[in-house]
XYZ file of C-alpha atoms in Angstrom:
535
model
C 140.470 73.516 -51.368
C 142.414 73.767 -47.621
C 138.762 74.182 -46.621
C 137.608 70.766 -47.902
C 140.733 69.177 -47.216
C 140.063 70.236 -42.788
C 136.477 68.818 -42.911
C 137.540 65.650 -44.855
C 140.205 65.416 -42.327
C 137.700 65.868 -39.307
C 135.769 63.472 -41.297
C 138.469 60.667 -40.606
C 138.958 61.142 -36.884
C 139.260 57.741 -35.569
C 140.840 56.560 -39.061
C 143.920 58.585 -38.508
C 146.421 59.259 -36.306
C 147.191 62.518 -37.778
C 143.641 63.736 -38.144
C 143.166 62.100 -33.934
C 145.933 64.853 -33.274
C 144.823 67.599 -34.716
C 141.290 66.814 -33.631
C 142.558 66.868 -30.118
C 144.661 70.048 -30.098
C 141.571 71.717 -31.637
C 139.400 70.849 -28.571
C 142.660 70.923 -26.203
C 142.358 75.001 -27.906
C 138.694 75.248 -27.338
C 138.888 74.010 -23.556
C 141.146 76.935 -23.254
C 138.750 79.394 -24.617
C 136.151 78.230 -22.845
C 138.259 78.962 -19.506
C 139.099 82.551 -20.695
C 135.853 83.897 -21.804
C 134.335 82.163 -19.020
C 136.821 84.258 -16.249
C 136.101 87.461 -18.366
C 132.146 86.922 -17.942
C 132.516 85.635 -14.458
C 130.855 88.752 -13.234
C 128.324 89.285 -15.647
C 124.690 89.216 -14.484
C 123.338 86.549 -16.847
C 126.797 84.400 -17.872
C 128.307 81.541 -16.354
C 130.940 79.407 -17.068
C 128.679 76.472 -18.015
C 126.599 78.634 -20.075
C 130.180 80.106 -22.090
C 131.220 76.551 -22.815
C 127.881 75.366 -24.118
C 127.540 78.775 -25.744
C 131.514 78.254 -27.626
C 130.562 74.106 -28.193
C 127.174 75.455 -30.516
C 129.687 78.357 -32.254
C 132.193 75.891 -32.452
C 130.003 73.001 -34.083
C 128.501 75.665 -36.613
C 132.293 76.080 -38.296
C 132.876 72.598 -38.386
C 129.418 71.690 -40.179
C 130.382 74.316 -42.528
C 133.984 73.491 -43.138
C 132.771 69.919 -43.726
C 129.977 71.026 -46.001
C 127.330 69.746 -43.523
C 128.317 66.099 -42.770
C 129.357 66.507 -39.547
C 129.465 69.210 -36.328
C 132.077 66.799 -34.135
C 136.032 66.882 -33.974
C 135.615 64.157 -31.154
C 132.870 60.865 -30.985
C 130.482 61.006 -28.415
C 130.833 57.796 -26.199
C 128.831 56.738 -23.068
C 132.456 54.848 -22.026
C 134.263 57.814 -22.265
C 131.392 59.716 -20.191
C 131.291 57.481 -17.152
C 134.701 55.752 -17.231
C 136.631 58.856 -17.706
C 134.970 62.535 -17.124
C 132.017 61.444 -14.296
C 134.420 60.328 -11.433
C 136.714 63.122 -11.062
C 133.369 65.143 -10.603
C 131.552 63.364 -8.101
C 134.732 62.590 -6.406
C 135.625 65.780 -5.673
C 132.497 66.656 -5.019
C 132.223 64.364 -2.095
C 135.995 65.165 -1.135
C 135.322 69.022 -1.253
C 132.079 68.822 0.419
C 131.233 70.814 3.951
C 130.443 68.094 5.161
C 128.978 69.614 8.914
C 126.527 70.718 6.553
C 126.020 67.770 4.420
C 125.229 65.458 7.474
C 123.331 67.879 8.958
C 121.301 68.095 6.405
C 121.401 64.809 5.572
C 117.734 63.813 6.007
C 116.437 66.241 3.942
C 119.241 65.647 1.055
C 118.373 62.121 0.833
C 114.646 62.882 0.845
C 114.838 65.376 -2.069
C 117.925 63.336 -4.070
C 116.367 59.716 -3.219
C 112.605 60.039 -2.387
C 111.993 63.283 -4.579
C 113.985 61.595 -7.505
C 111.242 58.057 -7.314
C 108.402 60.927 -7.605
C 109.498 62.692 -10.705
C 110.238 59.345 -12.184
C 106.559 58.001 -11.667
C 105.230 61.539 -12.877
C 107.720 61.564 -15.841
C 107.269 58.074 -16.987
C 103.320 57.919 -16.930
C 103.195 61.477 -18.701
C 105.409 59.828 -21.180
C 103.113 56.554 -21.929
C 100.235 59.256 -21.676
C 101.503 61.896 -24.222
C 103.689 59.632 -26.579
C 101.494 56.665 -26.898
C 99.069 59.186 -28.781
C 101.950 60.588 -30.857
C 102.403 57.078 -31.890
C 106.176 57.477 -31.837
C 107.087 53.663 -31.485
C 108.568 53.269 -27.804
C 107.887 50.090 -25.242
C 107.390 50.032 -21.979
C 111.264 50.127 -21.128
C 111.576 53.268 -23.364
C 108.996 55.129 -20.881
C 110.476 54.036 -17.990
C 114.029 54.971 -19.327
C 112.404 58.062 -20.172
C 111.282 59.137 -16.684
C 114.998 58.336 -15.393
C 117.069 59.938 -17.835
C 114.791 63.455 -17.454
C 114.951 63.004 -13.743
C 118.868 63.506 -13.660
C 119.382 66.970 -12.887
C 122.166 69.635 -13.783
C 122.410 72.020 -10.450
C 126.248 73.380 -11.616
C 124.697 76.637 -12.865
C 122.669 77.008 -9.849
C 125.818 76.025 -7.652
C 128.389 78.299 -9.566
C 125.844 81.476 -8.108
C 125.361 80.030 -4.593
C 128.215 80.887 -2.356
C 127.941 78.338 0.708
C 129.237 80.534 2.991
C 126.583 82.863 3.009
C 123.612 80.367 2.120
C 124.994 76.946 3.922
C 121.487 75.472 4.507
C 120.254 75.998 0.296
C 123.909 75.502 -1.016
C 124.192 72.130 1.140
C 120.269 71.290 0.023
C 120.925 71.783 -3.531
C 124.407 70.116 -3.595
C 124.055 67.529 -1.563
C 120.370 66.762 -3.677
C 122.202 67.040 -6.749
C 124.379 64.188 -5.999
C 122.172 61.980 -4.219
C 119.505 62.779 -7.706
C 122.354 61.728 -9.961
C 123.458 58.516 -8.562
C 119.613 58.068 -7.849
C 118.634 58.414 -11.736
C 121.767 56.095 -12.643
C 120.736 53.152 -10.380
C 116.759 53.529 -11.644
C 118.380 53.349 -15.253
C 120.204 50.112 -14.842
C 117.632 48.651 -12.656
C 114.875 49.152 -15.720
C 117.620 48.306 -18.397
C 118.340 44.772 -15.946
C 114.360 43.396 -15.420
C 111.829 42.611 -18.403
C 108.977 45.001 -17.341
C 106.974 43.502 -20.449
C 104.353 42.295 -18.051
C 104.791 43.840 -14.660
C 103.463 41.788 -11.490
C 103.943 42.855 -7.806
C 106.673 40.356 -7.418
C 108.362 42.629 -10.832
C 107.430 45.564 -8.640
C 109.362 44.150 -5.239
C 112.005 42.830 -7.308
C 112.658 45.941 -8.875
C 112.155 48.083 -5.258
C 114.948 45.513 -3.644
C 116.821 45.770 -6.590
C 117.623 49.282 -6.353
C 118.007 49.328 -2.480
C 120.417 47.048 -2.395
C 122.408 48.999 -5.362
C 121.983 51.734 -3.406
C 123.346 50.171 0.214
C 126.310 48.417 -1.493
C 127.311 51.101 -3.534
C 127.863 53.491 -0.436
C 129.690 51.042 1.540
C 131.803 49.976 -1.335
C 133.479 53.581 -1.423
C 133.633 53.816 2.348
C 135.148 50.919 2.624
C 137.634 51.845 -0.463
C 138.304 55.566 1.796
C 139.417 53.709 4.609
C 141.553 51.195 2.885
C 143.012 53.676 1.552
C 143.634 55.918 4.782
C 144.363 52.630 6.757
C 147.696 52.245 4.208
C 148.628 55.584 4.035
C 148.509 55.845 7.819
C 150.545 52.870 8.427
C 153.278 53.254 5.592
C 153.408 57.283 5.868
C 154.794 57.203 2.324
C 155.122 60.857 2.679
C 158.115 60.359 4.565
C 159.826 59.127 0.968
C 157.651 60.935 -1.161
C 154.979 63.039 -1.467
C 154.296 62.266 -4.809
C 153.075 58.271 -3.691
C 150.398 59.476 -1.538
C 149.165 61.961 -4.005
C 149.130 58.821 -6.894
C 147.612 56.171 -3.980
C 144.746 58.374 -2.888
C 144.013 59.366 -6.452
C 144.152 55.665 -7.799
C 142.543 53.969 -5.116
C 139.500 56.441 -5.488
C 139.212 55.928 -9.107
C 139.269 51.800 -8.317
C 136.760 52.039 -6.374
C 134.785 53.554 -8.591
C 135.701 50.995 -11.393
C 135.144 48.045 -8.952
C 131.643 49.109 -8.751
C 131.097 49.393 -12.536
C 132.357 45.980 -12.463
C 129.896 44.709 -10.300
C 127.036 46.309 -11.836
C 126.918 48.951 -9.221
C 126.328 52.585 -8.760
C 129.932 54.284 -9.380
C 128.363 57.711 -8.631
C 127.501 56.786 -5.036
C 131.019 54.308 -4.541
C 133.044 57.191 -5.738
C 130.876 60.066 -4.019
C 131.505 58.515 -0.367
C 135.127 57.389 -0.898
C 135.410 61.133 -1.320
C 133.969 62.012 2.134
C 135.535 59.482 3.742
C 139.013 60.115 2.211
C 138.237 63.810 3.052
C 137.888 62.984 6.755
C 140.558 60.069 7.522
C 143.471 59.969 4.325
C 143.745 63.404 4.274
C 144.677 64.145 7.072
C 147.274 61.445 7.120
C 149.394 62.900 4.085
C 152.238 65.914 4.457
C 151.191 69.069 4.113
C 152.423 69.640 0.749
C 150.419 66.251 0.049
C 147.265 67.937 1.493
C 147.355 70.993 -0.481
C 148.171 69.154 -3.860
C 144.988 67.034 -3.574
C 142.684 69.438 -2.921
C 143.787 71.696 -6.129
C 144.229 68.513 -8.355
C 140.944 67.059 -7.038
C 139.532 70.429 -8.322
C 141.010 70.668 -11.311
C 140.627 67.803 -12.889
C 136.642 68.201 -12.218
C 136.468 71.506 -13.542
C 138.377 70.246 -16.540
C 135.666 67.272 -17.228
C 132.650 69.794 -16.148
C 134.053 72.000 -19.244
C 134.588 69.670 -21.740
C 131.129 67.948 -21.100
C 129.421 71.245 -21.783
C 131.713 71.727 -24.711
C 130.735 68.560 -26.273
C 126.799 68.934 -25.490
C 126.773 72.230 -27.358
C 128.800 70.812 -30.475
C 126.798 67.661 -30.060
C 123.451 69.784 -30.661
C 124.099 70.399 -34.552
C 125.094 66.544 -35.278
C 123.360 66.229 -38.766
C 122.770 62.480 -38.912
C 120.311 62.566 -35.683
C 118.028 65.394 -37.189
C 117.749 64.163 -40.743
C 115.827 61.910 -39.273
C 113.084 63.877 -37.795
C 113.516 66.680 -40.826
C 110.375 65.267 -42.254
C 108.046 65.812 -39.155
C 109.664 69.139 -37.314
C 106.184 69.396 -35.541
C 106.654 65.796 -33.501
C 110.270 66.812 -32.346
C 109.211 70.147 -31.287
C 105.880 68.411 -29.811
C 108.011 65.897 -27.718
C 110.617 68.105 -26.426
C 107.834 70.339 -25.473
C 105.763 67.352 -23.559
C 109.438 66.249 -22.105
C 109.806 70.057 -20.762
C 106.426 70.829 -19.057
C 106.623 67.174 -17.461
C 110.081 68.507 -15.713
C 108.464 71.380 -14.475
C 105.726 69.522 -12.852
C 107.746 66.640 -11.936
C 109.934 69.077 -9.602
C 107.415 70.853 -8.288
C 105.486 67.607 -7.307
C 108.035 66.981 -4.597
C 110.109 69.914 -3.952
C 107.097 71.692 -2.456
C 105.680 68.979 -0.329
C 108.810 67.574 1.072
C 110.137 71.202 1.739
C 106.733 71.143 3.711
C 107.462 67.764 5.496
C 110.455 68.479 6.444
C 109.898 72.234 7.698
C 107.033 69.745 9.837
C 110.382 68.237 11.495
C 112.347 71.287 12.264
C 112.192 72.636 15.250
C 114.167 75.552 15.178
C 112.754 78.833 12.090
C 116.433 78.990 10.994
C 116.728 74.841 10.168
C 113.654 75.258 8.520
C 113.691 76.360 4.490
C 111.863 79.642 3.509
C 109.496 79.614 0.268
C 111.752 81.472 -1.711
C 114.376 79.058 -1.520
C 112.312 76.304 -2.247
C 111.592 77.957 -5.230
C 115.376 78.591 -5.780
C 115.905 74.023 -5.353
C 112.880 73.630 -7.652
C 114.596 75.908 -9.970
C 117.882 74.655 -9.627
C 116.911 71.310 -10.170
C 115.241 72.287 -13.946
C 118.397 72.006 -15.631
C 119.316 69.001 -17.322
C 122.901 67.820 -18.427
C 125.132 65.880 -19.228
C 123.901 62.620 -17.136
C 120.296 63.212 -19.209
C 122.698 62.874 -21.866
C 124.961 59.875 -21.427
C 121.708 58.106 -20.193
C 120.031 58.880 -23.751
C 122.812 57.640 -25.832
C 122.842 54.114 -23.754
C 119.219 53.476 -24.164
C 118.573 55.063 -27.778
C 121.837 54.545 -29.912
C 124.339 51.955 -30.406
C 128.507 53.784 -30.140
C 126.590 57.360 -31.036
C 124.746 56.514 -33.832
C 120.910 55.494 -34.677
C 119.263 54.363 -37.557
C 115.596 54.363 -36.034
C 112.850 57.167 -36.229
C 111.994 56.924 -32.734
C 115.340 56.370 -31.178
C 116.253 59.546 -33.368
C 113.723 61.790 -32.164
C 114.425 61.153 -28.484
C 117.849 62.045 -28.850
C 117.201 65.245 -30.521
C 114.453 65.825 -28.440
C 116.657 65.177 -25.181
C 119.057 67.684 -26.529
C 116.457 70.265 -27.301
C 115.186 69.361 -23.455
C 119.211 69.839 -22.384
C 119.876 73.164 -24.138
C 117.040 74.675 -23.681
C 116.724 74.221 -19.754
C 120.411 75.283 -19.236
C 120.548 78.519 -21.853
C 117.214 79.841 -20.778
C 117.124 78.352 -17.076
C 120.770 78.941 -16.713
C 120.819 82.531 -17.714
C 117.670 83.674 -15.407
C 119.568 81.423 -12.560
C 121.542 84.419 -11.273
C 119.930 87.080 -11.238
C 116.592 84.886 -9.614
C 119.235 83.571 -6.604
C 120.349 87.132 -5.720
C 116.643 88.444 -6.124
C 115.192 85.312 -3.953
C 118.705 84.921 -1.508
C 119.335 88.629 -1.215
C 117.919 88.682 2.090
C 118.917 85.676 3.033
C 122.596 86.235 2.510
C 123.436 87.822 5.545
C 121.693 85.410 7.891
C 123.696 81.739 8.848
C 121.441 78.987 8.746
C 122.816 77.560 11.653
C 120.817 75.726 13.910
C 120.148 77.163 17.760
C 120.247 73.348 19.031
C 123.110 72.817 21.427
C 126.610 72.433 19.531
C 127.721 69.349 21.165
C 124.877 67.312 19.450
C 125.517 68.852 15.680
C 128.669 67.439 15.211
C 128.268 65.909 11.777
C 128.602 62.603 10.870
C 131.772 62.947 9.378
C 132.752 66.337 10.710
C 136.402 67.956 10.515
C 136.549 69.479 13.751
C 139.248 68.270 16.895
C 137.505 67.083 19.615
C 135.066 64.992 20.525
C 132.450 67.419 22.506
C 132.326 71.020 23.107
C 131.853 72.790 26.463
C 129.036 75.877 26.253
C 129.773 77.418 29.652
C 127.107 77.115 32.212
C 124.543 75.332 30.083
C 123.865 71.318 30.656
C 123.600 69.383 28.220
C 121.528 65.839 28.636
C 122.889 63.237 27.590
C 120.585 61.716 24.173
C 120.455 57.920 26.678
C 116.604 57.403 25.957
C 114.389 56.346 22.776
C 112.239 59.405 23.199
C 115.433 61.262 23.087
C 116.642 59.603 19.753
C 112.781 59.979 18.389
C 112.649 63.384 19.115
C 116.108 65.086 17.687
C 117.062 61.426 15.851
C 119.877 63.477 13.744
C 121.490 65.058 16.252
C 121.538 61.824 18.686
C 123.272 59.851 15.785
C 126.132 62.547 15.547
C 126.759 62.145 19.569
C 127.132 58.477 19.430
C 129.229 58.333 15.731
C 131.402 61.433 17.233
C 131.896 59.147 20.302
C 132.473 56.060 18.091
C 134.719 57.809 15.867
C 137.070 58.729 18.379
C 137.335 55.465 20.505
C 137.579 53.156 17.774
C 137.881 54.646 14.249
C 140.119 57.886 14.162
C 142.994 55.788 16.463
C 142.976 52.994 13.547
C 142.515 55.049 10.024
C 143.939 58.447 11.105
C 142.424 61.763 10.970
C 142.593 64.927 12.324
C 144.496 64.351 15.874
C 145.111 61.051 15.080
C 148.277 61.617 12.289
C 151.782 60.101 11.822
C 154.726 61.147 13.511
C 157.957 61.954 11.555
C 160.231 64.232 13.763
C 160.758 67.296 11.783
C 158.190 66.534 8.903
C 155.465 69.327 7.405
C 153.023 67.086 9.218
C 154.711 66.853 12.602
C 154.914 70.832 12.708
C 151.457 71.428 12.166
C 150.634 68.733 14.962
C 152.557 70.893 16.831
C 151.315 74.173 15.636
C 147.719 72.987 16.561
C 148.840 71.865 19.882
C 149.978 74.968 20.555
C-alpha cells in the first residue's frame, strides 16, 4: 500500500506542493550519489563520472517505473526551458571562463574549422542519409524533420573524452577537442533555429543564401554580444572597485551580468551558447583580474561548481529519461523500425565524423609549419572518437522539434525520440567506456611531449592571453617585425596576436582592467599582490 501510495505521489509532481518536495529531495539525494560513486570510480579503467550518473539515472528510473506500476520512470518533467534557460549557461560559461586560452587562440583556426566548418559537413551527410534511409522506411517526416535531424545528431558530447584528457600533458588535442566541442555546440544550435525560422518546403538558391547569411550573422552577433557583455561588465567593476565594500557584489555582478547576456541573446533570437561562451573569455581576461583576491578565487570554484552540478544532473535525467513509458508504447508495435532508425542514425555519425575530421586534420597539418603544431593520426582518431558521443544538446534539440512540453502523441515524432535516446545512450555507455582506456593507448606516447610550437614566443601570444607584458625578449635572436602582407599571409595567426597584444595594451587593458592594469586600494588583497608581482 506505502508502495502505491510513492508512485501515485510521483505521479502528481507538478499537482502538488508536497509531492514537488519530495520529488526534489529525491533527485537533490541522487545528485549526491552520483558525486560519491563517481569519486570512488574516478580511477577505474572504464568509469567516468558521466558514465556513473547516466548509469544511477537508468537504476534509478527502473525503481520508479516499478513503484508506480509502470506509468512513469520520472520524479522531475523534462523541459527544453529548463535545459537552456537554466543548466546550459553555467556550462558553457565556465567553459569559456576556465579555458587556456594561449591554447585556445592558438589553436583557434583549426577549432573553428572542426566546430564550424566540420559541424556544416556532418549536417549535409546526416541530413541527406536521413531523407535517403527514412524516406524508404516511410516513417512520416518533412523536409524540416531531415534537416532538424542532421543538426540535432551533429551536436556532440566530448565531456567523457575531456574528463580523460589532462591538458597539461596533451595541450594541442585537449585544446582541439574542447575548444571543437564548443564551437560544434553553439554551431548545431544556430543550424537548428535557422531551419526551425525559414520554410524549406521548396528550396531556391535565394532559400539557400538566405539561410547561409542567416546563420553568419547569428553567428557574428552572438560573439560580440558576450564580448561586449565581458567588458561591460569589467569596465564597472574596474571603475566602482566594489570589492573595496564587498566582495560579495563583484562575485553577484560578474555572475549576473554573464547570465544576462546570455538571456539577452535568447531574447533576440540569438545563439546563447556562443554570447555566453565569449563573455566567459573575456571576463576571464579583463573582470577578473579587477576583483580582490578572495573575489578571484570564489569565482573560479563557483564558476566550476555550478557546471559540474548541471553536467550531473543532465546525465541523471537522460538515463531516467530512457525508460519513459509513454514514448515507447508507441513504437511497441514495430520494435524492428526503432531499432532500424537508431541503427541508420548511428552509422551516419560515424561517417559523418570521419568525413571531416580526417580531411581537415589533413588541411590543416598542410598549414603547419612546425611537426609539433601539426596533429598525429592517432589523435585524430582520438577527436573523431571524442566527437561520437552524443548528449544532452542531441537531446534538448529532439524534444523542441518532436514533442510539445515532453510529450507526443505522433508515431513518427515518437520514434525519433526514442530513437535519439537509443542514439544518446548507446554512444556514451559503449563509446564512453572504451574512451579511456583508447586515450591512454593512442596519447601514451604523446603524454610526455608539449605541443608547443618552435615559432618565436613573441608572436604566440594569444589573442586573449593571461600573461604580463606585452613582448618577450629571447636573448640574442631578432625577431622581424610581421610589417608586410607576405608576412601576415605566411604565419597569419601569429601576426594577429602581435598586433591584438599591441592593441590590447595601448588601448584596451588601460580602460577595462586586466592583469597590470588593476585598482588601487592601499592595503587591499589586490594591492598586495600588485605588489607581490612587482616584486
Amino acid at each position: 500500500m506505502m508502495g502505491w501510495d510513492f508512485g501515485a505521489m510521483l505521479m502528481r509532481v507538478g499537482t502538488s506542493d508536497y509531492a514537488s518536495v519530495v520529488s526534489i529531495n529525491i533527485f537533490v539525494a541522487l545528485l549526491c550519489a552520483c558525486i560519491v560513486i563517481g569519486h570512488l570510480l574516478e580511477e577505474n579503467r572504464w568509469m567516468n563520472e558521466s558514465i556513473t550518473a547516466l548509469i544511477i539515472g537508468i537504476c534509478s528510473g527502473v525503481v520508479i517505473l516499478l513503484t508506480s506500476k509502470w506509468r512513469s520512470s520520472h520524479i522531475l518533467v523534462f523541459s527544453e526551458d529548463l535545459f537552456f534557460i537554466y543548466l546550459l549557461p553555467p556550462i558553457i560559461f565556465n567553459a569559456g571562463f576556465q579555458v587556456k586560452k594561449k591554447q585556445f587562440f592558438r589553436n583557434f583556426m583549426t577549432i573553428m574549422l572542426f566546430g564550424a566548418v566540420g559541424t556544416l559537413i556532418s549536417f549535409f551527410i546526416i541530413s541527406i542519409g536521413a531523407i535517403g534511409f527514412f524516406k524508404k522506411m516511410d516513417i512520416g517526416l518533412d523536409i524540416n524533420d531531415y534537416l532538424a535531424i542532421g543538426a540535432i545528431f551533429s551536436a556532440t558530447d566530448s565531456v567523457c573524452t575531456l574528463q580523460v584528457l589532462n591538458q597539461d600533458e596533451t595541450p594541442l588535442l585537449y585544446s582541439l577537442v574542447f575548444g571543437e566541442g564548443v564551437v560544434n555546440d553553439a554551431t548545431s544550435v544556430v543550424l537548428f533555429n535557422a531551419i526551425q525560422n525559414f520554410d524549406l518546403g521548396h528550396i531556391d538558391v535565394v532559400i539557400v543564401l538566405q539561410f547561409i547569411g542567416n546563420f553568419f550573422k547569428l553567428f557574428v552577433t552572438s560573439t560580440l554580444l558576450g564580448a561586449v557583455g565581458g567588458l561591460l561588465s569589467a569596465y564597472i567593476i574596474k571603475k566602482l572597485y566594489f570589492g573595496r565594500h564587498s566582495t560579495d557584489r563583484e562575485v553577484a555582478l560578474m555572475m549576473l551580468m554573464a547570465y544576462l547576456t546570455y538571456m539577452i541573446a535568447e531574447l533576440l533570437n540569438l545563439s546563447g551558447i556562443l554570447t555566453v561562451f565569449f563573455c566567459g573569455i573575456v571576463m576571464s581576461h579583463y573582470t577578473w583580474h579587477n576583483v580582490t583576491e578572495s573575489s578571484r578565487i570564489t569565482t573560479k570554484h563557483a564558476f566550476a561548481t555550478l557546471s559540474f552540478i548541471a553536467e550531473t544532473f543532465l546525465f541523471l535525467y537522460v538515463g531516467m529519461d530512457a525508460l519513459d513509458i509513454e514514448k515507447w508504447k508507441f513504437v511497441s508495435d514495430s520494435p524492428g523500425t526503432s531499432i532500424g532508425v537508431s541503427s541508420v542514425l548511428l552509422g551516419m555519425v560515424l561517417v559523418g565524423r570521419a568525413a571531416f575530421v580526417f580531411p581537415l586534420s589533413f588541411l590543416s597539418n598542410l598549414a603547419k609549419k612546425s611537426p609539433n603544431e601539426k596533429i598525429p593520426f592517432k589523435q585524430q582518431i582520438t577527436i573523431w572518437w571524442a566527437g561520437l558521443m552524443r548528449g544532452a544538446v542531441s537531446i534538448a534539440l529532439a524534444y523542441n522539434q518532436f514533442t510539445r512540453s515532453g510529450h507526443t502523441q505522433i508515431r513518427a515524432n515518437a520514434i525519433m525520440i526514442t530513437s535519439t535516446i537509443t542514439v544518446v545512450l548507446f554512444s556514451t555507455l559503449v563509446f564512453g567506456t572504451i574512451t579511456k582506456p583508447l586515450v591512454r593507448l593512442l596519447c601514451a606516447r604523446h603524454s610526455g611531449i608539449p605541443s608547443e610550437p618552435t615559432t618565436p614566443k613573441s608572436f604566440l601570444y594569444p589573442l586573449l592571453d593571461n600573461g604580463q607584458g606585452s613582448e618577450v625578449e629571447t636573448g640574442a635572436i631578432c625577431i622581424p617585425r610581421p610589417s608586410s602582407l607576405r608576412m601576415l599571409l605566411r604565419t597569419p595567426t601569429h601576426t594577429v596576436h602581435h598586433y591584438w597584444r599591441k592593441f590590447d595594451d595601448a588601448f584596451m587593458r588601460p580602460v577595462f582592467g586586466g592583469r597590470g592594469f588593476v585598482p588601487f586600494v592601499p592595503g587591499s588583497p589586490t594591492e598586495r599582490s600588485v605588489h607581490g608581482d612587482e616584486n
